[in-house]
Short mmCIF file of C-alpha atoms in Angstrom, two decimals:
data_model
loop_
_atom_site.label_atom_id
_atom_site.label_comp_id
_atom_site.label_asym_id
_atom_site.label_seq_id
_atom_site.Cartn_x
_atom_site.Cartn_y
_atom_site.Cartn_z
CA MET V 1 -110.89 -149.60 -53.73
CA LYS V 2 -112.95 -147.63 -56.14
CA TYR V 3 -115.63 -145.35 -54.18
CA THR V 4 -118.80 -144.57 -55.00
CA PHE V 5 -120.33 -141.41 -53.63
CA GLU V 6 -124.40 -140.64 -53.32
CA ILE V 7 -125.55 -137.89 -52.06
CA CYS V 8 -129.18 -137.22 -50.01
CA ALA V 9 -130.19 -133.86 -51.51
CA ASN V 10 -132.91 -132.17 -50.72
CA SER V 11 -133.25 -129.77 -53.55
CA ALA V 12 -132.55 -129.10 -57.27
CA GLU V 13 -129.86 -126.95 -55.40
CA SER V 14 -127.91 -129.84 -53.20
CA CYS V 15 -128.14 -132.00 -56.74
CA LEU V 16 -126.22 -129.03 -57.95
CA ALA V 17 -123.72 -128.88 -55.05
CA ALA V 18 -123.40 -132.61 -55.25
CA GLN V 19 -122.36 -132.88 -58.82
CA GLU V 20 -119.69 -129.74 -58.05
CA GLY V 21 -118.38 -131.39 -55.14
CA GLY V 22 -117.34 -134.77 -57.26
CA ALA V 23 -120.25 -137.34 -55.99
CA GLN V 24 -121.47 -139.66 -58.89
CA ARG V 25 -125.08 -139.84 -57.66
CA VAL V 26 -127.61 -138.16 -55.93
CA GLU V 27 -131.20 -139.47 -54.12
CA LEU V 28 -133.36 -136.74 -54.33
CA CYS V 29 -136.05 -136.21 -51.46
CA ALA V 30 -138.34 -133.95 -49.91
CA ALA V 31 -139.14 -133.89 -46.07
CA MET V 32 -135.93 -134.33 -44.89
CA PRO V 33 -137.02 -134.21 -41.16
CA GLU V 34 -139.24 -137.29 -41.67
CA GLY V 35 -136.91 -139.54 -43.33
CA GLY V 36 -137.11 -138.31 -46.65
CA THR V 37 -140.27 -138.51 -49.17
CA THR V 38 -141.15 -138.18 -52.77
CA PRO V 39 -140.54 -134.72 -54.11
CA SER V 40 -142.67 -133.01 -56.32
CA LEU V 41 -142.06 -133.30 -60.13
CA GLY V 42 -141.25 -130.11 -60.61
CA GLU V 43 -138.13 -130.43 -58.36
CA ILE V 44 -137.21 -133.99 -59.98
CA LYS V 45 -137.23 -132.10 -63.88
CA LEU V 46 -135.62 -129.25 -62.63
CA ALA V 47 -132.71 -131.64 -61.06
CA ARG V 48 -132.59 -133.60 -64.49
CA LYS V 49 -131.76 -130.44 -66.36
CA LEU V 50 -129.09 -129.27 -64.24
CA ILE V 51 -126.56 -132.33 -63.52
CA ASP V 52 -125.50 -134.80 -65.82
CA ILE V 53 -124.82 -137.71 -63.18
CA ARG V 54 -126.98 -140.30 -61.81
CA LEU V 55 -130.29 -139.25 -60.14
CA HIS V 56 -131.68 -141.62 -58.17
CA VAL V 57 -135.91 -140.61 -56.75
CA ILE V 58 -137.19 -141.89 -53.38
CA ILE V 59 -140.84 -143.26 -53.58
CA ARG V 60 -142.25 -142.57 -50.13
CA PRO V 61 -145.73 -141.19 -50.23
CA ARG V 62 -145.49 -139.88 -46.43
CA GLY V 63 -142.92 -140.40 -43.24
CA GLY V 64 -143.41 -142.68 -40.64
CA ASP V 65 -143.54 -146.68 -41.23
CA PHE V 66 -142.92 -148.50 -44.76
CA LEU V 67 -146.41 -150.65 -44.45
CA TYR V 68 -148.31 -148.74 -47.08
CA SER V 69 -152.26 -148.90 -47.91
CA PRO V 70 -153.61 -150.06 -51.36
CA LEU V 71 -154.17 -146.29 -52.03
CA GLU V 72 -150.55 -145.58 -51.37
CA LEU V 73 -149.36 -148.45 -53.08
CA ASP V 74 -151.07 -147.22 -56.35
CA ILE V 75 -149.90 -143.28 -55.46
CA MET V 76 -146.32 -145.06 -55.42
CA GLU V 77 -146.90 -146.67 -58.79
CA GLU V 78 -148.03 -143.70 -60.00
CA ASP V 79 -144.75 -141.84 -58.86
CA ILE V 80 -142.65 -144.72 -60.36
CA ARG V 81 -143.85 -143.32 -63.90
CA ALA V 82 -143.86 -139.87 -63.13
CA ALA V 83 -139.71 -140.46 -61.97
CA ARG V 84 -139.29 -142.08 -65.18
CA GLU V 85 -141.00 -139.84 -67.44
CA ALA V 86 -139.26 -136.88 -65.86
CA GLY V 87 -135.53 -138.32 -66.66
CA ALA V 88 -134.96 -140.33 -63.30
CA ASP V 89 -132.05 -143.25 -63.56
CA GLY V 90 -133.35 -144.95 -60.61
CA VAL V 91 -135.59 -145.22 -57.81
CA VAL V 92 -135.57 -145.62 -54.25
CA PHE V 93 -138.44 -147.80 -51.82
CA GLY V 94 -139.17 -150.56 -49.24
CA CYS V 95 -142.35 -151.97 -48.58
CA LEU V 96 -142.64 -153.98 -45.09
CA THR V 97 -145.18 -156.50 -43.62
CA PRO V 98 -146.71 -155.56 -39.65
CA ASP V 99 -144.48 -158.05 -38.55
CA GLY V 100 -141.44 -156.90 -40.23
CA GLU V 101 -140.82 -158.88 -43.52
CA LEU V 102 -140.88 -157.68 -47.08
CA ASP V 103 -144.45 -156.93 -48.17
CA MET V 104 -144.01 -159.54 -51.12
CA PRO V 105 -147.11 -158.28 -53.46
CA ALA V 106 -145.90 -154.83 -52.96
CA MET V 107 -142.55 -155.35 -54.05
CA THR V 108 -143.16 -157.46 -56.77
CA ARG V 109 -145.87 -154.84 -58.44
CA LEU V 110 -143.26 -151.56 -57.49
CA MET V 111 -140.19 -153.69 -59.35
CA LYS V 112 -142.51 -154.11 -62.33
CA ALA V 113 -143.14 -150.60 -62.29
CA SER V 114 -139.26 -149.60 -62.30
CA GLU V 115 -138.49 -152.32 -64.87
CA GLY V 116 -135.29 -150.82 -66.81
CA MET V 117 -134.30 -148.46 -64.02
CA ALA V 118 -132.27 -148.56 -61.15
CA VAL V 119 -134.18 -149.85 -57.43
CA THR V 120 -132.35 -149.08 -54.11
CA PHE V 121 -134.24 -150.76 -50.97
CA HIS V 122 -133.94 -147.65 -48.66
CA ARG V 123 -133.85 -147.85 -44.65
CA ALA V 124 -136.91 -149.84 -44.44
CA PHE V 125 -134.09 -152.54 -44.33
CA ASP V 126 -133.19 -151.25 -40.91
CA TYR V 127 -136.76 -152.67 -39.53
CA VAL V 128 -136.92 -156.13 -40.83
CA LYS V 129 -136.81 -158.91 -38.58
CA ASP V 130 -134.31 -160.65 -40.44
CA PRO V 131 -131.56 -158.66 -42.46
CA LYS V 132 -129.47 -161.38 -43.87
CA ARG V 133 -132.28 -163.11 -45.06
CA VAL V 134 -134.34 -160.45 -46.81
CA MET V 135 -131.14 -159.55 -48.13
CA GLU V 136 -131.27 -162.80 -50.33
CA THR V 137 -135.03 -162.02 -51.29
CA LEU V 138 -133.73 -158.96 -52.39
CA ILE V 139 -131.18 -160.39 -54.48
CA GLU V 140 -133.30 -162.58 -55.90
CA MET V 141 -136.00 -159.66 -57.03
CA GLY V 142 -133.51 -158.03 -58.79
CA VAL V 143 -132.52 -155.08 -56.47
CA ASP V 144 -129.97 -153.29 -57.09
CA ARG V 145 -128.16 -152.09 -53.64
CA ILE V 146 -129.95 -151.48 -50.02
CA LEU V 147 -129.52 -148.34 -48.37
CA THR V 148 -128.86 -149.09 -44.81
CA SER V 149 -127.20 -147.75 -41.07
CA GLY V 150 -126.55 -151.18 -39.94
CA GLN V 151 -130.14 -151.37 -37.84
CA GLN V 152 -128.64 -148.55 -35.47
CA PRO V 153 -129.07 -144.84 -35.36
CA ALA V 154 -125.87 -144.27 -37.19
CA ALA V 155 -123.81 -146.22 -39.83
CA ILE V 156 -120.88 -146.37 -37.87
CA LYS V 157 -122.63 -147.89 -34.83
CA GLY V 158 -123.90 -150.39 -37.18
CA ALA V 159 -120.06 -150.96 -38.77
CA ALA V 160 -120.09 -154.57 -37.52
CA LEU V 161 -123.59 -156.22 -39.37
CA LEU V 162 -122.88 -153.99 -42.51
CA ALA V 163 -119.38 -155.63 -42.65
CA GLU V 164 -121.27 -159.09 -42.31
CA LEU V 165 -123.91 -158.01 -44.56
CA VAL V 166 -121.02 -156.89 -47.72
CA GLN V 167 -119.27 -160.07 -46.72
CA GLN V 168 -122.32 -162.39 -47.66
CA ALA V 169 -123.35 -159.84 -50.50
CA ALA V 170 -120.27 -160.73 -52.22
CA GLY V 171 -120.95 -158.89 -55.08
CA ARG V 172 -124.48 -159.91 -55.82
CA ILE V 173 -126.25 -156.72 -54.46
CA ILE V 174 -124.25 -153.32 -53.30
CA ILE V 175 -124.68 -152.79 -49.78
CA MET V 176 -124.55 -148.82 -49.20
CA PRO V 177 -124.17 -147.02 -45.38
CA GLY V 178 -125.72 -144.41 -45.07
CA CYS V 179 -127.01 -142.06 -42.19
CA GLY V 180 -124.51 -139.92 -40.19
CA VAL V 181 -121.72 -140.73 -42.86
CA ASN V 182 -119.68 -137.82 -42.68
CA GLU V 183 -116.27 -136.35 -42.90
CA SER V 184 -114.71 -137.93 -39.46
CA ASN V 185 -116.01 -141.60 -39.60
CA ILE V 186 -116.44 -142.13 -43.59
CA ALA V 187 -113.18 -143.65 -43.72
CA GLU V 188 -113.09 -145.59 -40.94
CA LEU V 189 -116.66 -147.25 -42.26
CA ALA V 190 -114.99 -147.86 -44.92
CA ARG V 191 -112.24 -149.56 -43.36
CA ILE V 192 -114.63 -151.64 -40.97
CA THR V 193 -117.35 -152.72 -43.56
CA GLY V 194 -115.67 -152.87 -46.84
CA ALA V 195 -118.44 -151.37 -48.46
CA SER V 196 -117.83 -149.53 -51.96
CA GLU V 197 -120.21 -147.34 -51.84
CA PHE V 198 -121.63 -144.20 -49.25
CA HIS V 199 -124.88 -142.38 -48.57
CA PHE V 200 -124.49 -139.04 -46.97
CA SER V 201 -125.83 -135.21 -47.07
CA ALA V 202 -122.79 -132.97 -46.72
CA ARG V 203 -125.49 -130.40 -45.92
CA GLU V 204 -125.02 -126.96 -43.90
CA ASN V 205 -127.38 -124.68 -42.41
CA LYS V 206 -128.18 -121.50 -44.59
CA GLU V 207 -129.62 -118.75 -43.07
CA SER V 208 -133.04 -117.26 -43.96
CA ARG V 209 -132.62 -114.03 -45.69
CA MET V 210 -135.85 -112.68 -43.95
CA GLN V 211 -135.88 -109.51 -42.18
CA LEU V 212 -139.08 -109.37 -40.80
CA ARG V 213 -139.45 -112.73 -38.40
CA ASN V 214 -142.02 -113.86 -36.10
CA PRO V 215 -140.68 -115.94 -33.64
CA ALA V 216 -144.15 -116.73 -31.94
CA LEU V 217 -145.24 -118.88 -35.03
CA SER V 218 -144.38 -122.16 -36.12
CA MET V 219 -145.82 -123.74 -39.24
CA GLY V 220 -145.41 -127.31 -37.81
CA GLY V 221 -147.21 -126.80 -34.87
CA SER V 222 -146.03 -128.60 -32.14
CA VAL V 223 -143.08 -129.49 -34.28
CA GLN V 224 -140.63 -126.97 -33.50
CA ILE V 225 -138.47 -126.62 -36.60
CA ASP V 226 -136.37 -123.55 -37.07
CA GLU V 227 -138.08 -121.80 -40.13
CA TYR V 228 -135.46 -118.92 -40.82
CA VAL V 229 -132.72 -122.22 -41.27
CA HIS V 230 -132.24 -123.98 -44.52
CA PRO V 231 -130.08 -127.09 -44.59
CA VAL V 232 -128.36 -127.32 -47.70
CA THR V 233 -125.87 -129.72 -49.57
CA THR V 234 -122.76 -127.90 -50.24
CA ALA V 235 -119.98 -128.70 -52.64
CA SER V 236 -117.11 -127.86 -50.35
CA ARG V 237 -118.81 -130.51 -47.79
CA VAL V 238 -119.23 -132.90 -49.98
CA ARG V 239 -115.58 -132.80 -51.34
CA LYS V 240 -114.12 -132.59 -48.17
CA THR V 241 -115.83 -135.92 -47.29
CA ILE V 242 -114.69 -137.66 -50.58
CA LEU V 243 -111.12 -136.59 -49.97
CA SER V 244 -111.14 -138.04 -46.36
CA ILE V 245 -111.25 -141.10 -47.42
CA SER V 246 -108.91 -140.66 -50.33
CA ASP V 247 -106.49 -139.58 -48.10
CA HIS V 248 -106.72 -142.85 -45.82
CA GLU V 249 -105.78 -145.25 -48.91
#
């Protein structure tokens, strides 16, 4: 089987590493500890200049749930336009109602704004009440792929549902496993699910070059984040993950 690998890239630097490591596509995000939010316009533009592989941009104005206000939807629509003008090939979003259904007016609006670009419905899918029924609606709407962990904390734990979705999709939409996908489990995930696209970060911690440090402070307030370590995708880990599935064919 021919596989496609998408890297969840947290920077233009990570996008470059994804390309060097052999990935075919990146999903560019900011604020990874929050599950990813829309990156800056400067980051999108620079990533587009640096890489030749496909560039998708997450459209998510904040962390938290996927129930958006009218103002947030205005922002998302503007971000889609900005991403298109910056040269993005696709966008990644998902909108839900309070009871775990698709927010159809919001989705219709954003699909219209995304016309001509690839659309991925992101892990909001892991919070829907009836994933198999929602998948059929997304197919009808013209969504290209669904990024999902099979409604579990990691894709390998959701492999059974992922396999059912891949079978039901029957090529009409791409089911792309993501969350916790790495060199140790991607081959097993491929075997169990039958998926042909995979989403992973392949990040490693990069030590800060700061010499003067103040451990008493935290820019996140009560949220403790190590500010002297920066996770970044590395080409070697991308390559290692891709090779680990190739070796099992």
